Amino acid sequence: MTKTLCMRATALTLAIASSFPLLAQVATEVPPVLPNAKPVQVEHIKVHAESLLGNLEGEAVDRDVFVFLPPSYAANKSRRYPVVYALHGFFIGAEQWTHEIHVPQTIEGAFALGAREMIVVLPDSKSVYGGSMYSSSITTGDFEHFVAHDLVAYIDAHYRTIPVPSSRGLVGHSMGGYGVSRISMKDPGIFGSIYIMSPCCMSNIGGGPGPADQAKERAIAGEKKAAAAKSPADLAAQSPGFAAAQYAMAAAWAPDPKNPPLYFDMPTTDGAPQPEIEAKFASNSPLAFIDQYIGNLRQYKAISIDVGDQDGLRVDAGKLHDILDRYSIANSFEIYHGTHTSAVADRFQNHVLPYFSQNLCFKNCR
């Protein structure tokens, strides 16, 4: 019984961590440059996030944000525009996200191919461990509220937006797709349409690689590393890349203000499961809490989900689609040819932005 529980607790962390593909935010095929594309204006700004004040991890409160203004923005001073907010995945921030989806090129390409002009915003939600999980935590900070409230309020106050939900779209890839699913359910009335790309961390998958003894050894190794760390930065330095995923999730989903210097709890102790902490991890899986937010999901004009046919996340993406269908919530779902990242730039230009062009409100909005 103890061995089985140990496997479950360790597998929860491993399964969610393994849903961050190892090269999750690197290679992608780039659409060709279109000769008739008009340039967009790029602004790199800082947005003060009140929602992150007092976080115990020392995450920056002033966040990097990239704003892409459409070709007509500078000349047409009276025109207002819808806004699409695009959330990055784990291990990267907003700047690397711009390279992964190849903006501004893909934004310019989408407009050249007929998508209506809109503002596109890429906020940085990377934490010391590589990802905030777009969650609400005293340890990491309330990144959920930062995206849905602080950021939206700032953009509406400083740019010529159409400041109503029907003119706001939210899209994200991988951890960003998780963020879209979470924020759309828990913060209704902010965005009117959503697009979920290859979402990670949707469920407590269970299982895990290797026999129980190996799982226990990995759990103990993770605990020891955390116990020896002098600070979050110290632990992050010892856990490069996706090795830090277990700590990012613990900081986001199992915060503990009485447990310095890391201020989070691990789901195992000496390799043995801690059911209360394991339950906290599992309770942050959208497929576990979606049934509580069906009324909120009905408020969206449009919901779209996509995932590659060679992406291990396609199973849970399909389950999300099935649940929406079960509740008769209109949504589109596409499994395209590709891996986790191979088509993300193409999808952004040729699917995501045209989707928002069709579903956001551009005139007489309320």
PDB file of N, CA and C in Angstrom, residues 7-64:
ATOM      1  N   MET A   7       4.173   5.756  -5.360  1.00  0.00           N
ATOM      2  CA  MET A   7       4.162   5.875  -6.817  1.00  0.00           C
ATOM      3  C   MET A   7       3.183   6.944  -7.259  1.00  0.00           C
ATOM      4  N   ARG A   8       2.013   6.986  -6.628  1.00  0.00           N
ATOM      5  CA  ARG A   8       1.005   7.972  -7.015  1.00  0.00           C
ATOM      6  C   ARG A   8       1.499   9.378  -6.759  1.00  0.00           C
ATOM      7  N   ALA A   9       2.039   9.640  -5.578  1.00  0.00           N
ATOM      8  CA  ALA A   9       2.476  10.983  -5.233  1.00  0.00           C
ATOM      9  C   ALA A   9       3.618  11.443  -6.122  1.00  0.00           C
ATOM     10  N   THR A  10       4.601  10.546  -6.325  1.00  0.00           N
ATOM     11  CA  THR A  10       5.728  10.897  -7.172  1.00  0.00           C
ATOM     12  C   THR A  10       5.287  11.018  -8.614  1.00  0.00           C
ATOM     13  N   ALA A  11       4.420  10.139  -9.043  1.00  0.00           N
ATOM     14  CA  ALA A  11       3.972  10.164 -10.430  1.00  0.00           C
ATOM     15  C   ALA A  11       3.190  11.426 -10.743  1.00  0.00           C
ATOM     16  N   LEU A  12       2.445  11.954  -9.763  1.00  0.00           N
ATOM     17  CA  LEU A  12       1.710  13.196 -10.001  1.00  0.00           C
ATOM     18  C   LEU A  12       2.660  14.294 -10.424  1.00  0.00           C
ATOM     19  N   THR A  13       3.736  14.466  -9.658  1.00  0.00           N
ATOM     20  CA  THR A  13       4.725  15.487 -10.021  1.00  0.00           C
ATOM     21  C   THR A  13       5.385  15.161 -11.345  1.00  0.00           C
ATOM     22  N   LEU A  14       5.794  13.905 -11.541  1.00  0.00           N
ATOM     23  CA  LEU A  14       6.482  13.527 -12.771  1.00  0.00           C
ATOM     24  C   LEU A  14       5.577  13.641 -13.973  1.00  0.00           C
ATOM     25  N   ALA A  15       4.325  13.249 -13.822  1.00  0.00           N
ATOM     26  CA  ALA A  15       3.420  13.257 -14.959  1.00  0.00           C
ATOM     27  C   ALA A  15       3.148  14.679 -15.421  1.00  0.00           C
ATOM     28  N   ILE A  16       2.906  15.577 -14.459  1.00  0.00           N
ATOM     29  CA  ILE A  16       2.659  16.959 -14.848  1.00  0.00           C
ATOM     30  C   ILE A  16       3.930  17.570 -15.407  1.00  0.00           C
ATOM     31  N   ALA A  17       5.059  17.304 -14.755  1.00  0.00           N
ATOM     32  CA  ALA A  17       6.316  17.845 -15.255  1.00  0.00           C
ATOM     33  C   ALA A  17       6.625  17.317 -16.638  1.00  0.00           C
ATOM     34  N   SER A  18       6.311  16.052 -16.890  1.00  0.00           N
ATOM     35  CA  SER A  18       6.614  15.480 -18.197  1.00  0.00           C
ATOM     36  C   SER A  18       5.706  16.027 -19.271  1.00  0.00           C
ATOM     37  N   SER A  19       4.628  16.726 -18.894  1.00  0.00           N
ATOM     38  CA  SER A  19       3.777  17.334 -19.896  1.00  0.00           C
ATOM     39  C   SER A  19       4.361  18.639 -20.406  1.00  0.00           C
ATOM     40  N   PHE A  20       5.496  19.066 -19.833  1.00  0.00           N
ATOM     41  CA  PHE A  20       6.307  20.112 -20.435  1.00  0.00           C
ATOM     42  C   PHE A  20       7.318  19.419 -21.343  1.00  0.00           C
ATOM     43  N   PRO A  21       7.085  19.286 -22.654  1.00  0.00           N
ATOM     44  CA  PRO A  21       8.045  18.590 -23.499  1.00  0.00           C
ATOM     45  C   PRO A  21       9.429  19.204 -23.376  1.00  0.00           C
ATOM     46  N   LEU A  22      10.447  18.346 -23.452  1.00  0.00           N
ATOM     47  CA  LEU A  22      11.801  18.759 -23.110  1.00  0.00           C
ATOM     48  C   LEU A  22      12.297  19.924 -23.943  1.00  0.00           C
ATOM     49  N   LEU A  23      11.892  19.969 -25.196  1.00  0.00           N
ATOM     50  CA  LEU A  23      12.283  21.098 -26.039  1.00  0.00           C
ATOM     51  C   LEU A  23      11.048  21.948 -26.302  1.00  0.00           C
ATOM     52  N   ALA A  24      10.290  22.187 -25.231  1.00  0.00           N
ATOM     53  CA  ALA A  24       8.942  22.710 -25.407  1.00  0.00           C
ATOM     54  C   ALA A  24       8.883  24.051 -26.099  1.00  0.00           C
ATOM     55  N   GLN A  25       9.856  24.882 -25.931  1.00  0.00           N
ATOM     56  CA  GLN A  25       9.735  26.215 -26.479  1.00  0.00           C
ATOM     57  C   GLN A  25      10.950  26.540 -27.345  1.00  0.00           C
ATOM     58  N   VAL A  26      11.196  25.724 -28.371  1.00  0.00           N
ATOM     59  CA  VAL A  26      12.403  25.945 -29.146  1.00  0.00           C
ATOM     60  C   VAL A  26      12.109  26.020 -30.644  1.00  0.00           C
ATOM     61  N   ALA A  27      12.006  24.864 -31.316  1.00  0.00           N
ATOM     62  CA  ALA A  27      11.956  24.834 -32.774  1.00  0.00           C
ATOM     63  C   ALA A  27      10.524  24.916 -33.295  1.00  0.00           C
ATOM     64  N   THR A  28      10.336  25.717 -34.334  1.00  0.00           N
ATOM     65  CA  THR A  28       9.035  25.804 -34.972  1.00  0.00           C
ATOM     66  C   THR A  28       9.219  26.199 -36.426  1.00  0.00           C
ATOM     67  N   GLU A  29       8.342  25.690 -37.279  1.00  0.00           N
ATOM     68  CA  GLU A  29       8.382  26.054 -38.689  1.00  0.00           C
ATOM     69  C   GLU A  29       7.819  27.460 -38.860  1.00  0.00           C
ATOM     70  N   VAL A  30       8.474  28.249 -39.705  1.00  0.00           N
ATOM     71  CA  VAL A  30       8.099  29.650 -39.860  1.00  0.00           C
ATOM     72  C   VAL A  30       7.413  29.867 -41.201  1.00  0.00           C
ATOM     73  N   PRO A  31       6.247  30.503 -41.208  1.00  0.00           N
ATOM     74  CA  PRO A  31       5.607  30.816 -42.487  1.00  0.00           C
ATOM     75  C   PRO A  31       6.490  31.763 -43.307  1.00  0.00           C
ATOM     76  N   PRO A  32       6.385  31.731 -44.625  1.00  0.00           N
ATOM     77  CA  PRO A  32       7.201  32.634 -45.443  1.00  0.00           C
ATOM     78  C   PRO A  32       6.807  34.089 -45.235  1.00  0.00           C
ATOM     79  N   VAL A  33       7.776  34.970 -45.388  1.00  0.00           N
ATOM     80  CA  VAL A  33       7.502  36.401 -45.312  1.00  0.00           C
ATOM     81  C   VAL A  33       6.646  36.806 -46.506  1.00  0.00           C
ATOM     82  N   LEU A  34       5.614  37.584 -46.266  1.00  0.00           N
ATOM     83  CA  LEU A  34       4.737  38.040 -47.343  1.00  0.00           C
ATOM     84  C   LEU A  34       5.173  39.421 -47.807  1.00  0.00           C
ATOM     85  N   PRO A  35       5.444  39.592 -49.092  1.00  0.00           N
ATOM     86  CA  PRO A  35       5.977  40.874 -49.576  1.00  0.00           C
ATOM     87  C   PRO A  35       5.024  42.048 -49.421  1.00  0.00           C
ATOM     88  N   ASN A  36       3.727  41.762 -49.357  1.00  0.00           N
ATOM     89  CA  ASN A  36       2.754  42.849 -49.229  1.00  0.00           C
ATOM     90  C   ASN A  36       2.411  43.184 -47.782  1.00  0.00           C
ATOM     91  N   ALA A  37       3.086  42.532 -46.827  1.00  0.00           N
ATOM     92  CA  ALA A  37       2.781  42.763 -45.410  1.00  0.00           C
ATOM     93  C   ALA A  37       3.260  44.140 -44.965  1.00  0.00           C
ATOM     94  N   LYS A  38       2.413  44.851 -44.257  1.00  0.00           N
ATOM     95  CA  LYS A  38       2.769  46.164 -43.721  1.00  0.00           C
ATOM     96  C   LYS A  38       3.328  46.011 -42.313  1.00  0.00           C
ATOM     97  N   PRO A  39       4.315  46.817 -41.947  1.00  0.00           N
ATOM     98  CA  PRO A  39       4.950  46.660 -40.628  1.00  0.00           C
ATOM     99  C   PRO A  39       4.042  47.076 -39.484  1.00  0.00           C
ATOM    100  N   VAL A  40       4.134  46.337 -38.383  1.00  0.00           N
ATOM    101  CA  VAL A  40       3.461  46.732 -37.147  1.00  0.00           C
ATOM    102  C   VAL A  40       4.484  47.434 -36.264  1.00  0.00           C
ATOM    103  N   GLN A  41       3.983  48.217 -35.328  1.00  0.00           N
ATOM    104  CA  GLN A  41       4.850  48.926 -34.381  1.00  0.00           C
ATOM    105  C   GLN A  41       5.003  48.081 -33.123  1.00  0.00           C
ATOM    106  N   VAL A  42       6.244  47.915 -32.664  1.00  0.00           N
ATOM    107  CA  VAL A  42       6.523  47.085 -31.488  1.00  0.00           C
ATOM    108  C   VAL A  42       6.960  47.971 -30.326  1.00  0.00           C
ATOM    109  N   GLU A  43       6.320  47.805 -29.191  1.00  0.00           N
ATOM    110  CA  GLU A  43       6.700  48.529 -27.981  1.00  0.00           C
ATOM    111  C   GLU A  43       7.018  47.528 -26.875  1.00  0.00           C
ATOM    112  N   HIS A  44       8.177  47.698 -26.244  1.00  0.00           N
ATOM    113  CA  HIS A  44       8.587  46.875 -25.108  1.00  0.00           C
ATOM    114  C   HIS A  44       8.431  47.736 -23.868  1.00  0.00           C
ATOM    115  N   ILE A  45       7.471  47.384 -23.017  1.00  0.00           N
ATOM    116  CA  ILE A  45       7.136  48.222 -21.874  1.00  0.00           C
ATOM    117  C   ILE A  45       7.246  47.427 -20.574  1.00  0.00           C
ATOM    118  N   LYS A  46       7.095  48.113 -19.476  1.00  0.00           N
ATOM    119  CA  LYS A  46       6.991  47.500 -18.147  1.00  0.00           C
ATOM    120  C   LYS A  46       5.603  47.800 -17.595  1.00  0.00           C
ATOM    121  N   VAL A  47       4.962  46.786 -17.048  1.00  0.00           N
ATOM    122  CA  VAL A  47       3.653  46.959 -16.425  1.00  0.00           C
ATOM    123  C   VAL A  47       3.766  46.605 -14.950  1.00  0.00           C
ATOM    124  N   HIS A  48       3.381  47.548 -14.103  1.00  0.00           N
ATOM    125  CA  HIS A  48       3.423  47.316 -12.656  1.00  0.00           C
ATOM    126  C   HIS A  48       2.257  46.419 -12.258  1.00  0.00           C
ATOM    127  N   ALA A  49       2.574  45.301 -11.620  1.00  0.00           N
ATOM    128  CA  ALA A  49       1.565  44.304 -11.255  1.00  0.00           C
ATOM    129  C   ALA A  49       1.279  44.373  -9.760  1.00  0.00           C
ATOM    130  N   GLU A  50       0.223  45.059  -9.403  1.00  0.00           N
ATOM    131  CA  GLU A  50      -0.197  45.139  -7.994  1.00  0.00           C
ATOM    132  C   GLU A  50      -0.447  43.743  -7.423  1.00  0.00           C
ATOM    133  N   SER A  51      -0.900  42.834  -8.273  1.00  0.00           N
ATOM    134  CA  SER A  51      -1.244  41.485  -7.824  1.00  0.00           C
ATOM    135  C   SER A  51      -0.031  40.689  -7.368  1.00  0.00           C
ATOM    136  N   LEU A  52       1.160  41.131  -7.721  1.00  0.00           N
ATOM    137  CA  LEU A  52       2.372  40.405  -7.343  1.00  0.00           C
ATOM    138  C   LEU A  52       3.069  41.000  -6.133  1.00  0.00           C
ATOM    139  N   LEU A  53       2.559  42.100  -5.630  1.00  0.00           N
ATOM    140  CA  LEU A  53       3.177  42.737  -4.468  1.00  0.00           C
ATOM    141  C   LEU A  53       3.194  41.787  -3.278  1.00  0.00           C
ATOM    142  N   GLY A  54       4.328  41.719  -2.602  1.00  0.00           N
ATOM    143  CA  GLY A  54       4.442  40.912  -1.397  1.00  0.00           C
ATOM    144  C   GLY A  54       4.675  39.438  -1.639  1.00  0.00           C
ATOM    145  N   ASN A  55       4.888  39.028  -2.882  1.00  0.00           N
ATOM    146  CA  ASN A  55       5.135  37.594  -3.112  1.00  0.00           C
ATOM    147  C   ASN A  55       6.415  37.181  -2.388  1.00  0.00           C
ATOM    148  N   LEU A  56       6.423  35.986  -1.846  1.00  0.00           N
ATOM    149  CA  LEU A  56       7.508  35.530  -0.977  1.00  0.00           C
ATOM    150  C   LEU A  56       8.731  35.025  -1.739  1.00  0.00           C
ATOM    151  N   GLU A  57       8.586  34.858  -3.045  1.00  0.00           N
ATOM    152  CA  GLU A  57       9.656  34.305  -3.855  1.00  0.00           C
ATOM    153  C   GLU A  57      10.582  35.387  -4.414  1.00  0.00           C
ATOM    154  N   GLY A  58      10.156  36.643  -4.273  1.00  0.00           N
ATOM    155  CA  GLY A  58      10.950  37.737  -4.805  1.00  0.00           C
ATOM    156  C   GLY A  58      10.774  37.952  -6.294  1.00  0.00           C
ATOM    157  N   GLU A  59       9.640  37.512  -6.849  1.00  0.00           N
ATOM    158  CA  GLU A  59       9.380  37.732  -8.268  1.00  0.00           C
ATOM    159  C   GLU A  59       9.208  39.220  -8.559  1.00  0.00           C
ATOM    160  N   ALA A  60       9.699  39.659  -9.696  1.00  0.00           N
ATOM    161  CA  ALA A  60       9.615  41.068 -10.077  1.00  0.00           C
ATOM    162  C   ALA A  60       8.163  41.510 -10.167  1.00  0.00           C
ATOM    163  N   VAL A  61       7.880  42.672  -9.648  1.00  0.00           N
ATOM    164  CA  VAL A  61       6.530  43.233  -9.693  1.00  0.00           C
ATOM    165  C   VAL A  61       6.313  44.030 -10.975  1.00  0.00           C
ATOM    166  N   ASP A  62       7.364  44.570 -11.535  1.00  0.00           N
ATOM    167  CA  ASP A  62       7.270  45.278 -12.808  1.00  0.00           C
ATOM    168  C   ASP A  62       7.626  44.296 -13.914  1.00  0.00           C
ATOM    169  N   ARG A  63       6.637  43.951 -14.745  1.00  0.00           N
ATOM    170  CA  ARG A  63       6.770  42.856 -15.698  1.00  0.00           C
ATOM    171  C   ARG A  63       7.001  43.370 -17.122  1.00  0.00           C
ATOM    172  N   ASP A  64       7.874  42.655 -17.833  1.00  0.00           N
ATOM    173  CA  ASP A  64       8.078  42.948 -19.249  1.00  0.00           C
ATOM    174  C   ASP A  64       6.835  42.589 -20.042  1.00  0.00           C
TER     175      ASP A  64
END
